[in-house]
PDB file of C-alpha atoms in Angstrom:
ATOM      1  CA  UNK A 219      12.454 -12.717  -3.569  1.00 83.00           C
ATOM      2  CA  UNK A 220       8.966 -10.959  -2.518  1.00 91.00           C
ATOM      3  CA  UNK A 221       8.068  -7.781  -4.726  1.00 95.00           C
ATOM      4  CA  UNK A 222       5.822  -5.570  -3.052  1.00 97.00           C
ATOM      5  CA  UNK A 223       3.413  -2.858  -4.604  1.00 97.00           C
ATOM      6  CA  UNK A 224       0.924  -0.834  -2.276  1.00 97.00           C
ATOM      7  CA  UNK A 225      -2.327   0.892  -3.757  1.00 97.00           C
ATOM      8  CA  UNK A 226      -4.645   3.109  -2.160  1.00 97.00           C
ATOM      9  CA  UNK A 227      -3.583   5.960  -0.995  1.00 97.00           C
ATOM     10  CA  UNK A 228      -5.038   9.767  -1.080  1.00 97.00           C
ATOM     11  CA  UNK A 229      -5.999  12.597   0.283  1.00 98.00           C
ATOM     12  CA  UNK A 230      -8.829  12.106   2.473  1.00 98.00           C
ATOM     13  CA  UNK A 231     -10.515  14.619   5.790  1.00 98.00           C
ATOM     14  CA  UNK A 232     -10.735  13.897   9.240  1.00 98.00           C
ATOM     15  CA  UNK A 233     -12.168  11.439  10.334  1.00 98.00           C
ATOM     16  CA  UNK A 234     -12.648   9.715   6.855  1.00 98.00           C
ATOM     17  CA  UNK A 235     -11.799   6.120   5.688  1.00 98.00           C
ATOM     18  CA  UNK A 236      -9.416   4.509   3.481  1.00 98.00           C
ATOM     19  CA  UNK A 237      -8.230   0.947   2.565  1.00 98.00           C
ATOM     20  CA  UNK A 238      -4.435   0.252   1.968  1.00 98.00           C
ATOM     21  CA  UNK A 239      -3.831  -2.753  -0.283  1.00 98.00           C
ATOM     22  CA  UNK A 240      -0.695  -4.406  -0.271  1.00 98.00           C
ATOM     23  CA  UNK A 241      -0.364  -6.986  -3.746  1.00 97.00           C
ATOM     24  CA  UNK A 242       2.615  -9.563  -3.226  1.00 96.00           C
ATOM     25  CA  UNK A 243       4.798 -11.447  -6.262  1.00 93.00           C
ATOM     26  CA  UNK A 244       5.407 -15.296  -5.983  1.00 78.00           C
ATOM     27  CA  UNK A 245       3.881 -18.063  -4.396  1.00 74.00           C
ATOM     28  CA  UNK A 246       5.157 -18.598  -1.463  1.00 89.00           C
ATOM     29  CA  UNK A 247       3.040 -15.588   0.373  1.00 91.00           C
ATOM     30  CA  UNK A 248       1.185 -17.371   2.391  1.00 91.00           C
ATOM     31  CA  UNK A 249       4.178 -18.236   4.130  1.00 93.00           C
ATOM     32  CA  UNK A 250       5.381 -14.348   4.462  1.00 95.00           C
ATOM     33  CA  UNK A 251       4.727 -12.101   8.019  1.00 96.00           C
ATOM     34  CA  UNK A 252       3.394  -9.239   6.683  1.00 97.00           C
ATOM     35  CA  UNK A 253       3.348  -5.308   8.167  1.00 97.00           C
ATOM     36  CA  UNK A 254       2.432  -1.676   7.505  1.00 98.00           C
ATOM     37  CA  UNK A 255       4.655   1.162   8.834  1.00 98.00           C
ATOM     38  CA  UNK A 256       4.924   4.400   7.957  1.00 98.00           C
ATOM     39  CA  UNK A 257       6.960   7.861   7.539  1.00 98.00           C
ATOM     40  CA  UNK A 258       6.183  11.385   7.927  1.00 97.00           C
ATOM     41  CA  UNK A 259       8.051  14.167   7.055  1.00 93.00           C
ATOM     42  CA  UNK A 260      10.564  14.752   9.601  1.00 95.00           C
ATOM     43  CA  UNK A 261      10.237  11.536  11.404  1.00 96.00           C
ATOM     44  CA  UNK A 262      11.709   8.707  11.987  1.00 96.00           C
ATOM     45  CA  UNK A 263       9.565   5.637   9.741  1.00 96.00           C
ATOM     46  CA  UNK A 264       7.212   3.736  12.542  1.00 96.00           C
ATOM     47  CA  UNK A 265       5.798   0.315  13.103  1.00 97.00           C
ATOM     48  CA  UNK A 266       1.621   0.764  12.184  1.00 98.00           C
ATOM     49  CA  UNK A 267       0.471  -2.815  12.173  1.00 98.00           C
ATOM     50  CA  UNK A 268       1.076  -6.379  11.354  1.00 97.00           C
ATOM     51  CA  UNK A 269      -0.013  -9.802  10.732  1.00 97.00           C
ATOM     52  CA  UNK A 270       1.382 -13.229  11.191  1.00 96.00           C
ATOM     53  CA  UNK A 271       1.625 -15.736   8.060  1.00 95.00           C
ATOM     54  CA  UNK A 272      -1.370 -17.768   8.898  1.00 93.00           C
ATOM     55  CA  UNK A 273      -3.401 -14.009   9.405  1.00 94.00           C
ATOM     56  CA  UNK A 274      -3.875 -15.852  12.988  1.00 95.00           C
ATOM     57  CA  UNK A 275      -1.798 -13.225  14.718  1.00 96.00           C
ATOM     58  CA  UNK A 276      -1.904  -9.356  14.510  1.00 97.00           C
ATOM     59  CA  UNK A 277      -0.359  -6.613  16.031  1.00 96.00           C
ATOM     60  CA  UNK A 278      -0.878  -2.854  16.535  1.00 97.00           C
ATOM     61  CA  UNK A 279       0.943   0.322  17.364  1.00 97.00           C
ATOM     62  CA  UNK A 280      -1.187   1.856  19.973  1.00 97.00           C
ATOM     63  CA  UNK A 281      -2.114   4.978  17.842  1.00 97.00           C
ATOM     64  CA  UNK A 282      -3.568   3.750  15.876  1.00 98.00           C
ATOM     65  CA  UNK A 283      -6.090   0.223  17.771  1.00 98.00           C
ATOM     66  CA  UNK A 284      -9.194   0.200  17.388  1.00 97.00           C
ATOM     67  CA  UNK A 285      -9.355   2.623  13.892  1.00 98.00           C
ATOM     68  CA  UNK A 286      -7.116   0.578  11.861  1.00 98.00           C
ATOM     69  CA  UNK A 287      -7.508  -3.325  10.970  1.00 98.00           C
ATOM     70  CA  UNK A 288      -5.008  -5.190   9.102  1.00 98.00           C
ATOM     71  CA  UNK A 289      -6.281  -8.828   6.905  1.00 98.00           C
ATOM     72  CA  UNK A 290      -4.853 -10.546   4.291  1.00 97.00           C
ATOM     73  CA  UNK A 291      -5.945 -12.891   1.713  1.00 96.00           C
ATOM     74  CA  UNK A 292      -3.299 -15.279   1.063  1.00 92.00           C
ATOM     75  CA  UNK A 293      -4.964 -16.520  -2.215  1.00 92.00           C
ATOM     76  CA  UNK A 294      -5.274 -13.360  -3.723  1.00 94.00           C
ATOM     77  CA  UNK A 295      -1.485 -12.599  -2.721  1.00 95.00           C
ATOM     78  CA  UNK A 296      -2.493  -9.478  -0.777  1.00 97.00           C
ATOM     79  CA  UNK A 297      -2.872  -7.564   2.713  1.00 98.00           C
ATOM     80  CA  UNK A 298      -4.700  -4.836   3.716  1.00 98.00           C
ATOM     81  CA  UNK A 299      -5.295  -2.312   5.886  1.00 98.00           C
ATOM     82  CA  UNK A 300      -8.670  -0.563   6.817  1.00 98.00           C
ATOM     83  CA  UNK A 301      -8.108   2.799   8.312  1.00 98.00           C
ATOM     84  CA  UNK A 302     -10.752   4.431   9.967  1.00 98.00           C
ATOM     85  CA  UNK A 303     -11.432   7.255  11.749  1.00 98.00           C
ATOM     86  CA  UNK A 304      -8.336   8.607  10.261  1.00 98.00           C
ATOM     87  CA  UNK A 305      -6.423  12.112  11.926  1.00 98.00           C
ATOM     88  CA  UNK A 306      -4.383  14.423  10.397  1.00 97.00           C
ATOM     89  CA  UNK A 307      -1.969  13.378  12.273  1.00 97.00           C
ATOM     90  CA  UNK A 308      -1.752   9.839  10.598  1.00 98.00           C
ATOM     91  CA  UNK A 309      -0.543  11.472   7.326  1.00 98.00           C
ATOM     92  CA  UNK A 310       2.425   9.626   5.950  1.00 98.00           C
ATOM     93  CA  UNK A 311       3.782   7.369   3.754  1.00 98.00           C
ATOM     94  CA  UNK A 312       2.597   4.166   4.302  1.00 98.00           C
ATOM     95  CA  UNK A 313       4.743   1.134   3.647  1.00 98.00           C
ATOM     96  CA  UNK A 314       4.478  -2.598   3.106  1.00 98.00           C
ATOM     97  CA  UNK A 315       6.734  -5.011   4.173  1.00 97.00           C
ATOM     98  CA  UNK A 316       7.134  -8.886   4.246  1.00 96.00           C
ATOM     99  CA  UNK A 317       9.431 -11.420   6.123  1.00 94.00           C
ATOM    100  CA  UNK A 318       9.700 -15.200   6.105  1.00 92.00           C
ATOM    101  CA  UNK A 319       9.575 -15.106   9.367  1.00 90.00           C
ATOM    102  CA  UNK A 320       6.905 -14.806  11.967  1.00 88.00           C
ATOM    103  CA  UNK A 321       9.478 -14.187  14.749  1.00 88.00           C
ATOM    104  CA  UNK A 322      10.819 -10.992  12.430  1.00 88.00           C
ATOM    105  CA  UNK A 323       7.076  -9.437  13.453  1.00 87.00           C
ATOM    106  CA  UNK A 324       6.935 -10.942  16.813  1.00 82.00           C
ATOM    107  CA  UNK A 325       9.997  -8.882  17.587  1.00 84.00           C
ATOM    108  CA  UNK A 326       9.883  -5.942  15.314  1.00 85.00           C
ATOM    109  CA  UNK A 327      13.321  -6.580  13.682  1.00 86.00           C
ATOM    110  CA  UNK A 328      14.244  -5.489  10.308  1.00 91.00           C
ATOM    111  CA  UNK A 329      11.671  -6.724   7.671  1.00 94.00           C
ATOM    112  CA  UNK A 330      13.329  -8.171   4.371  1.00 94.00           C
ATOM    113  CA  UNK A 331      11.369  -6.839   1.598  1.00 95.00           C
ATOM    114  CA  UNK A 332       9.325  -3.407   1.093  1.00 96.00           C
ATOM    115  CA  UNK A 333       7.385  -1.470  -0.926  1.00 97.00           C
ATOM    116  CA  UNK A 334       7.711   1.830  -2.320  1.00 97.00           C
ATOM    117  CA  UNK A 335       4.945   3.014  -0.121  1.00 97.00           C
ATOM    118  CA  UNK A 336       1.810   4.644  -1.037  1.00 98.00           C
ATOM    119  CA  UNK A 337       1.047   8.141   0.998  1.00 98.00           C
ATOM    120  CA  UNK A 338      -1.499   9.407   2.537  1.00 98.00           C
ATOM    121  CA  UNK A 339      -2.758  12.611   3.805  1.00 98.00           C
ATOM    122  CA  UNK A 340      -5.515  13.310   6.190  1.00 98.00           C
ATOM    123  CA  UNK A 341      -7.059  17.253   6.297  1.00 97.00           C
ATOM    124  CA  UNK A 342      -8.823  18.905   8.962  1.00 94.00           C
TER     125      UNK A 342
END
């Protein structure tokens, strides 16, 4: 069992900056695909980016490459995500998610564990 808590959300303007963090329970995380996806009102919840268990591997929705970077530090238990040149359009609640699996990510199937998301909301 993976708890998941996500930090670092706000309201920020247009083309400002903020850093998701993403802090996992156990100790077994570096073993854990990690990935950020998000909801806004009225949509459907989306696929943002995502990060294999070794941190060798990432992946990005094409809104959002080349402003956003996802890491992870595997002895701190945690991933982030770096989101520059943000847009209003990016406002959401962002989520966390892990899977044991690296082939969950590869594929985009169901993750096994979330957060409770964190939101964020860009101005312009």
């Amino acid at each position: 069992q993976v708890q998941l808590v996500e930090s670092g959300g706000g309201l920020v303007q247009a083309g400002g900056s903020l850093r998701l963090s993403c802090a996992a329970s156990g100790r077994t995380f570096s073993s854990y695909a990690m990935g950020w996806f998000r909801q806004a009102p009225g949509k459907e919840r989306e696929f943002v980016a995502g990060i294999s268990s070794s941190g060798g591997t990432t992946y990005y929705a094409d809104s959002v490459k080349g402003r956003f970077t996802i890491s992870r530090e595997n002895a701190l238990n945690t991933v982030y995500l770096q989101m520059n040149s943000l847009k209003p359009e990016d406002t959401a609640v962002y989520y966390c998610a892990a899977d044991d699996s690296d082939a969950t990510l590869r594929w985009l199937s169901p993750f096994d564990y979330w957060g409770q998301g964190t939101q964020v909301t860009v101005s312009s």
